[in-house]
């Protein structure tokens, strides 16, 4: 699917993590959005394979109220090492490069020729969703394209780390 992780979802998870997966107060689609969100939380090392909050997850929850930008930086660093698409992005898109969604989609297709175009589209869409909806990443890497109405992206990893 093409769901990533967004700031509101993480913020609500941090506030209600004890029963987050048992109760449906989060408003996410159980079949479509939750599995993807769980995977992103696992890649960020906030929860483990049993959906239990990790020690790091506990620390991040406690820091979030006073230092949300720091928490998002740590989340993005973890994603850039644990999430296959975020890791690919970190390793394959040069810092300072402007690019469109289609540019990244074509690069991923080239690197993963055996993956269906629809799957590549969904994965790249999820990555862009994360980058748009995570406040600090959006503030750092999203700029309006100069010659096109499509949005261009400047690689954020080196600026954060």
XYZ file of N, CA and C in Angstrom:
483
model
N 0.844 -1.189 0.000
C 0.000 0.000 0.000
C 0.877 1.235 0.000
N 0.271 2.377 -0.076
C 1.061 3.602 -0.201
C 0.939 4.507 1.020
N 0.716 3.921 2.169
C 0.630 4.727 3.388
C 1.984 4.779 4.070
N 2.348 5.938 4.500
C 3.585 6.088 5.248
C 3.277 6.294 6.714
N 3.910 7.279 7.280
C 3.727 7.621 8.686
C 3.604 9.134 8.723
N 2.688 9.652 9.502
C 2.616 11.110 9.590
C 2.678 11.576 11.041
N 2.929 12.862 11.193
C 3.137 13.436 12.510
C 1.972 13.261 13.458
N 0.749 13.435 12.965
C -0.422 13.286 13.821
C -0.549 11.861 14.344
N -0.252 10.887 13.484
C -0.341 9.485 13.909
C 0.669 9.192 15.016
N 1.888 9.667 14.835
C 2.934 9.424 15.831
C 2.615 10.157 17.123
N 2.170 11.388 17.006
C 1.825 12.156 18.201
C 0.720 11.450 18.998
N -0.302 10.947 18.311
C -1.380 10.237 19.001
C -0.858 8.923 19.583
N -0.003 8.247 18.858
C 0.588 7.013 19.388
C 1.359 7.311 20.667
N 2.163 8.374 20.672
C 2.918 8.734 21.872
C 1.984 9.039 23.045
N 0.853 9.650 22.781
C -0.090 10.010 23.850
C -0.879 8.807 24.354
N -1.154 7.848 23.490
C -2.058 6.731 23.834
C -1.437 5.376 23.521
N -0.154 5.222 23.721
C 0.519 4.020 23.248
C 0.142 2.736 23.970
N -0.279 2.800 25.208
C -0.534 1.572 25.956
C -1.625 0.713 25.332
N -2.673 1.328 24.841
C -3.774 0.569 24.245
C -3.973 0.908 22.765
N -2.966 1.466 22.157
C -3.101 1.986 20.802
C -3.607 0.936 19.819
N -3.066 -0.259 19.884
C -3.423 -1.293 18.914
C -4.625 -2.130 19.346
N -5.009 -2.060 20.610
C -6.174 -2.801 21.081
C -7.473 -2.015 20.876
N -7.374 -0.710 21.004
C -8.556 0.143 20.852
C -8.481 0.851 19.504
N -9.612 1.196 18.961
C -9.632 1.847 17.655
C -9.955 3.330 17.800
N -9.294 3.980 18.757
C -9.548 5.405 18.974
C -8.674 6.284 18.083
N -7.701 5.678 17.420
C -6.774 6.428 16.576
C -7.397 6.875 15.260
N -8.457 6.216 14.827
C -9.141 6.610 13.600
C -8.498 6.113 12.321
N -7.468 5.285 12.424
C -6.818 4.753 11.228
C -7.547 3.513 10.736
N -7.467 3.277 9.448
C -8.059 2.085 8.861
C -7.235 0.875 9.304
N -7.889 -0.056 9.981
C -7.212 -1.220 10.567
C -6.533 -2.072 9.491
N -7.182 -2.237 8.371
C -6.681 -3.116 7.315
C -5.656 -2.439 6.410
N -5.821 -1.161 6.171
C -4.967 -0.471 5.206
C -3.848 0.358 5.852
N -4.178 1.172 6.840
C -3.198 2.108 7.380
C -2.375 1.544 8.533
N -2.995 0.796 9.414
C -2.285 0.286 10.596
C -1.092 -0.599 10.230
N -1.220 -1.574 9.311
C -0.041 -2.403 9.005
C 1.157 -1.587 8.520
N 0.911 -0.595 7.688
C 1.989 0.247 7.207
C 2.568 1.079 8.351
N 1.714 1.660 9.158
C 2.169 2.473 10.293
C 3.005 1.628 11.253
N 2.563 0.399 11.514
C 3.315 -0.503 12.384
C 4.721 -0.721 11.820
N 4.815 -0.954 10.517
C 6.118 -1.193 9.890
C 7.032 0.024 10.033
N 6.478 1.218 9.816
C 7.292 2.432 9.971
C 7.719 2.619 11.434
N 6.821 2.351 12.392
C 7.192 2.445 13.807
C 8.292 1.442 14.151
N 8.212 0.240 13.586
C 9.256 -0.755 13.817
C 10.581 -0.300 13.211
N 10.536 0.215 11.995
C 11.762 0.691 11.367
C 12.366 1.872 12.133
N 11.532 2.672 12.759
C 12.018 3.789 13.577
C 12.468 3.322 14.958
N 12.289 2.035 15.235
C 12.648 1.406 16.509
C 11.847 1.959 17.684
N 10.617 2.364 17.404
C 9.711 2.839 18.447
C 8.954 1.666 19.053
N 8.632 0.680 18.219
C 7.993 -0.544 18.707
C 8.781 -1.748 18.194
N 8.565 -2.890 18.847
C 9.228 -4.115 18.406
C 8.284 -4.946 17.544
N 8.701 -6.149 17.199
C 7.899 -7.010 16.318
C 6.575 -7.440 16.946
N 6.442 -7.306 18.273
C 5.193 -7.627 18.971
C 4.340 -6.391 19.241
N 4.705 -5.279 18.624
C 4.013 -3.999 18.772
C 4.123 -3.423 20.185
N 5.150 -3.825 20.894
C 5.411 -3.298 22.232
C 6.409 -2.150 22.116
N 6.206 -1.122 22.895
C 7.089 0.034 22.855
C 8.485 -0.358 23.312
N 9.478 0.040 22.540
C 10.872 -0.245 22.878
C 11.370 0.749 23.923
N 12.551 0.480 24.429
C 13.165 1.412 25.376
C 13.372 2.769 24.703
N 13.837 2.754 23.462
C 13.997 4.008 22.732
C 12.648 4.686 22.542
N 11.614 3.914 22.227
C 10.269 4.474 22.072
C 9.819 5.206 23.330
N 10.106 4.623 24.481
C 9.756 5.262 25.757
C 10.501 6.586 25.924
N 11.782 6.583 25.598
C 12.579 7.804 25.707
C 12.018 8.875 24.770
N 11.729 8.491 23.532
C 11.211 9.454 22.559
C 9.859 10.017 22.998
N 9.002 9.167 23.556
C 7.703 9.647 24.058
C 7.894 10.698 25.138
N 8.839 10.462 26.028
C 9.088 11.413 27.114
C 9.696 12.720 26.614
N 10.497 12.650 25.578
C 11.134 13.849 25.025
C 10.212 14.653 24.114
N 9.212 13.996 23.548
C 8.432 14.593 22.476
C 7.773 15.926 22.852
N 7.231 16.020 24.045
C 6.517 17.240 24.453
C 7.443 18.453 24.445
N 8.658 18.295 24.963
C 9.588 19.421 25.073
C 10.523 19.575 23.879
N 10.801 18.469 23.164
C 11.779 18.520 22.070
C 11.310 17.718 20.854
N 10.172 18.105 20.265
C 9.663 17.313 19.143
C 10.619 17.251 17.951
N 11.333 18.335 17.661
C 12.253 18.311 16.527
C 13.373 17.293 16.734
N 13.890 17.212 17.935
C 14.915 16.220 18.239
C 14.365 14.808 18.038
N 13.151 14.577 18.505
C 12.531 13.254 18.358
C 12.386 12.900 16.876
N 11.920 13.860 16.070
C 11.774 13.588 14.633
C 13.118 13.339 13.978
N 14.152 14.033 14.421
C 15.486 13.784 13.868
C 15.931 12.362 14.170
N 15.721 11.908 15.384
C 16.097 10.546 15.765
C 15.270 9.539 14.963
N 13.990 9.805 14.822
C 13.136 8.917 14.024
C 13.664 8.838 12.599
N 13.965 10.000 12.000
C 14.436 9.992 10.609
C 15.786 9.278 10.478
N 16.679 9.464 11.440
C 17.962 8.759 11.413
C 17.721 7.257 11.453
N 16.859 6.801 12.352
C 16.571 5.368 12.424
C 15.942 4.861 11.136
N 15.009 5.617 10.584
C 14.398 5.201 9.322
C 15.448 5.111 8.217
N 16.391 6.029 8.219
C 17.390 6.035 7.149
C 18.344 4.841 7.234
N 18.316 4.116 8.333
C 19.115 2.898 8.452
C 18.266 1.632 8.430
N 17.009 1.699 8.826
C 16.188 0.501 8.979
C 15.092 0.344 7.919
N 14.553 1.441 7.424
C 13.510 1.374 6.400
C 14.186 1.214 5.041
N 13.852 0.167 4.298
C 14.526 -0.028 3.011
C 14.442 1.184 2.077
N 13.288 1.823 1.977
C 13.169 2.955 1.055
C 13.890 4.190 1.594
N 13.831 4.449 2.894
C 14.547 5.601 3.458
C 16.055 5.379 3.368
N 16.494 4.149 3.576
C 17.919 3.828 3.448
C 18.358 4.007 1.992
N 17.549 3.523 1.066
C 17.859 3.695 -0.354
C 18.003 5.185 -0.671
N 17.055 5.982 -0.187
C 17.055 7.430 -0.412
C 18.341 8.060 0.104
N 18.703 7.699 1.328
C 19.913 8.250 1.956
C 21.154 7.886 1.152
N 21.185 6.683 0.628
C 22.389 6.196 -0.044
C 22.454 6.539 -1.531
N 21.338 6.909 -2.151
C 21.309 7.053 -3.606
C 20.955 8.427 -4.142
N 20.479 9.304 -3.296
C 20.122 10.642 -3.767
C 21.136 11.614 -3.184
N 21.865 12.261 -4.056
C 22.929 13.149 -3.608
C 22.363 14.389 -2.928
N 23.060 14.818 -1.905
C 22.663 15.995 -1.158
C 22.654 17.215 -2.073
N 21.649 18.048 -1.908
C 21.523 19.267 -2.692
C 20.861 19.078 -4.043
N 20.441 17.860 -4.329
C 19.799 17.563 -5.605
C 18.323 17.923 -5.553
N 17.849 18.572 -6.588
C 16.404 18.802 -6.714
C 15.831 17.709 -7.593
N 14.664 17.213 -7.206
C 14.069 16.124 -7.967
C 12.571 16.090 -7.761
N 11.901 15.414 -8.662
C 10.453 15.247 -8.554
C 10.153 13.839 -8.057
N 8.919 13.616 -7.750
C 8.452 12.284 -7.394
C 8.793 11.309 -8.514
N 8.509 11.710 -9.759
C 8.773 10.832 -10.898
C 10.255 10.514 -11.045
N 11.116 11.478 -10.751
C 12.562 11.224 -10.813
C 12.950 10.105 -9.844
N 12.468 10.202 -8.626
C 12.801 9.187 -7.614
C 12.191 7.844 -7.990
N 10.970 7.876 -8.476
C 10.309 6.631 -8.893
C 11.127 5.928 -9.981
N 11.634 6.672 -10.943
C 12.435 6.091 -12.024
C 13.754 5.535 -11.497
N 14.379 6.231 -10.561
C 15.619 5.728 -9.969
C 15.394 4.418 -9.215
N 14.293 4.348 -8.462
C 13.981 3.118 -7.727
C 13.688 1.989 -8.711
N 12.938 2.264 -9.768
C 12.656 1.236 -10.786
C 13.952 0.704 -11.400
N 14.898 1.596 -11.631
C 16.186 1.180 -12.206
C 16.943 0.268 -11.243
N 16.930 0.620 -9.963
C 17.648 -0.182 -8.970
C 16.940 -1.482 -8.609
N 15.627 -1.519 -8.816
C 14.832 -2.706 -8.481
C 13.965 -3.111 -9.673
N 14.592 -3.579 -10.748
C 13.841 -3.875 -11.969
C 12.832 -5.023 -11.832
N 13.020 -5.887 -10.846
C 12.103 -7.013 -10.673
C 10.858 -6.658 -9.864
N 10.819 -5.463 -9.310
C 9.672 -5.023 -8.519
C 8.664 -4.368 -9.461
N 7.400 -4.672 -9.271
C 6.368 -4.147 -10.174
C 6.302 -2.619 -10.097
N 5.946 -1.968 -11.197
C 5.825 -0.508 -11.189
C 4.849 0.005 -10.128
N 3.760 -0.716 -9.907
C 2.777 -0.304 -8.897
C 3.382 -0.346 -7.491
N 4.156 -1.397 -7.208
C 4.805 -1.510 -5.899
C 5.820 -0.392 -5.707
N 6.622 -0.126 -6.737
C 7.589 0.969 -6.659
C 6.861 2.289 -6.409
N 5.790 2.523 -7.147
C 5.014 3.755 -6.967
C 4.537 3.886 -5.519
N 3.978 2.810 -4.980
C 3.457 2.844 -3.614
C 4.550 3.094 -2.583
N 5.698 2.468 -2.777
C 6.801 2.644 -1.835
C 7.325 4.077 -1.876
N 7.502 4.608 -3.072
C 7.996 5.980 -3.201
C 6.957 6.963 -2.668
N 5.688 6.679 -2.927
C 4.617 7.527 -2.403
C 4.647 7.547 -0.873
N 4.858 6.380 -0.274
C 4.940 6.307 1.192
C 6.117 7.129 1.705
N 7.263 7.047 1.025
C 8.417 7.842 1.423
C 8.104 9.331 1.332
N 7.513 9.762 0.226
C 7.185 11.178 0.065
C 6.153 11.609 1.104
N 5.214 10.724 1.427
C 4.223 11.034 2.461
C 4.914 11.283 3.795
N 5.851 10.424 4.144
C 6.605 10.599 5.380
C 7.343 11.937 5.353
N 7.985 12.236 4.234
C 8.753 13.480 4.147
C 7.864 14.714 4.203
N 6.678 14.632 3.653
C 5.759 15.773 3.692
C 5.163 15.941 5.084
N 4.790 14.836 5.710
C 3.991 14.908 6.926
C 4.787 14.855 8.223
N 6.093 14.662 8.142
C 6.923 14.772 9.339
C 7.398 16.222 9.389
N 6.997 16.951 10.416
C 7.202 18.400 10.431
C 8.621 18.861 10.117
N 9.622 18.334 10.777
C 10.970 18.851 10.560
C 11.502 18.481 9.181
N 11.155 17.313 8.695
C 11.619 16.898 7.364
C 10.970 17.783 6.311
N 9.697 18.030 6.453
C 8.986 18.893 5.511
C 9.582 20.294 5.499
N 9.868 20.821 6.667
C 10.416 22.178 6.758
C 11.795 22.272 6.121
N 12.554 21.208 6.186
C 13.913 21.225 5.665
C 13.960 20.929 4.169
N 13.184 19.966 3.688
C 13.464 19.457 2.347
C 12.416 19.751 1.286
N 11.333 20.376 1.607
C 10.309 20.613 0.597
C 10.361 22.057 0.137
N 10.576 22.227 -1.149
C 10.553 23.563 -1.739
C 9.698 23.518 -2.992
N 9.208 24.642 -3.393
C 8.368 24.729 -4.583
C 9.252 24.728 -5.826
N 8.871 23.953 -6.825
C 9.642 23.872 -8.065
C 9.704 25.220 -8.777
N 10.809 25.495 -9.413
C 11.001 26.775 -10.088
C 10.286 26.834 -11.430
N 10.369 25.757 -12.203
C 9.840 25.788 -13.562
C 8.611 24.923 -13.736
N 8.149 24.332 -12.689
C 7.062 23.376 -12.814
C 6.152 23.481 -11.597
N 4.875 23.203 -11.781
C 3.990 23.197 -10.616
C 4.242 21.999 -9.699
N 4.971 20.981 -10.194
C 5.254 19.835 -9.333
C 6.251 20.256 -8.261
N 6.232 19.566 -7.165
C 7.133 19.906 -6.068
C 8.488 19.258 -6.268
N 9.504 19.986 -5.889
C 10.862 19.471 -5.925
C 11.342 19.271 -4.502
N 12.297 18.387 -4.363
C 12.804 18.028 -3.043
C 14.308 18.234 -2.999
N 14.775 18.746 -1.894
C 16.199 18.814 -1.658
C 16.517 17.803 -0.567
N 17.517 17.020 -0.772
C 17.841 15.951 0.163
C 18.124 16.523 1.547
N 17.497 15.948 2.559
C 17.552 16.499 3.908
C 18.521 15.786 4.824
N 18.861 14.576 4.547
C 19.648 13.766 5.486
C 20.875 14.504 6.020
N 21.778 15.012 5.170
C 22.971 15.658 5.726
C 22.668 16.897 6.564
N 21.562 17.566 6.280
C 21.224 18.765 7.053
C 20.746 18.397 8.453
N 20.135 17.244 8.587
C 19.614 16.824 9.888
C 20.727 16.257 10.742
N 21.541 15.399 10.153
C 22.595 14.705 10.901
C 23.720 15.612 11.095
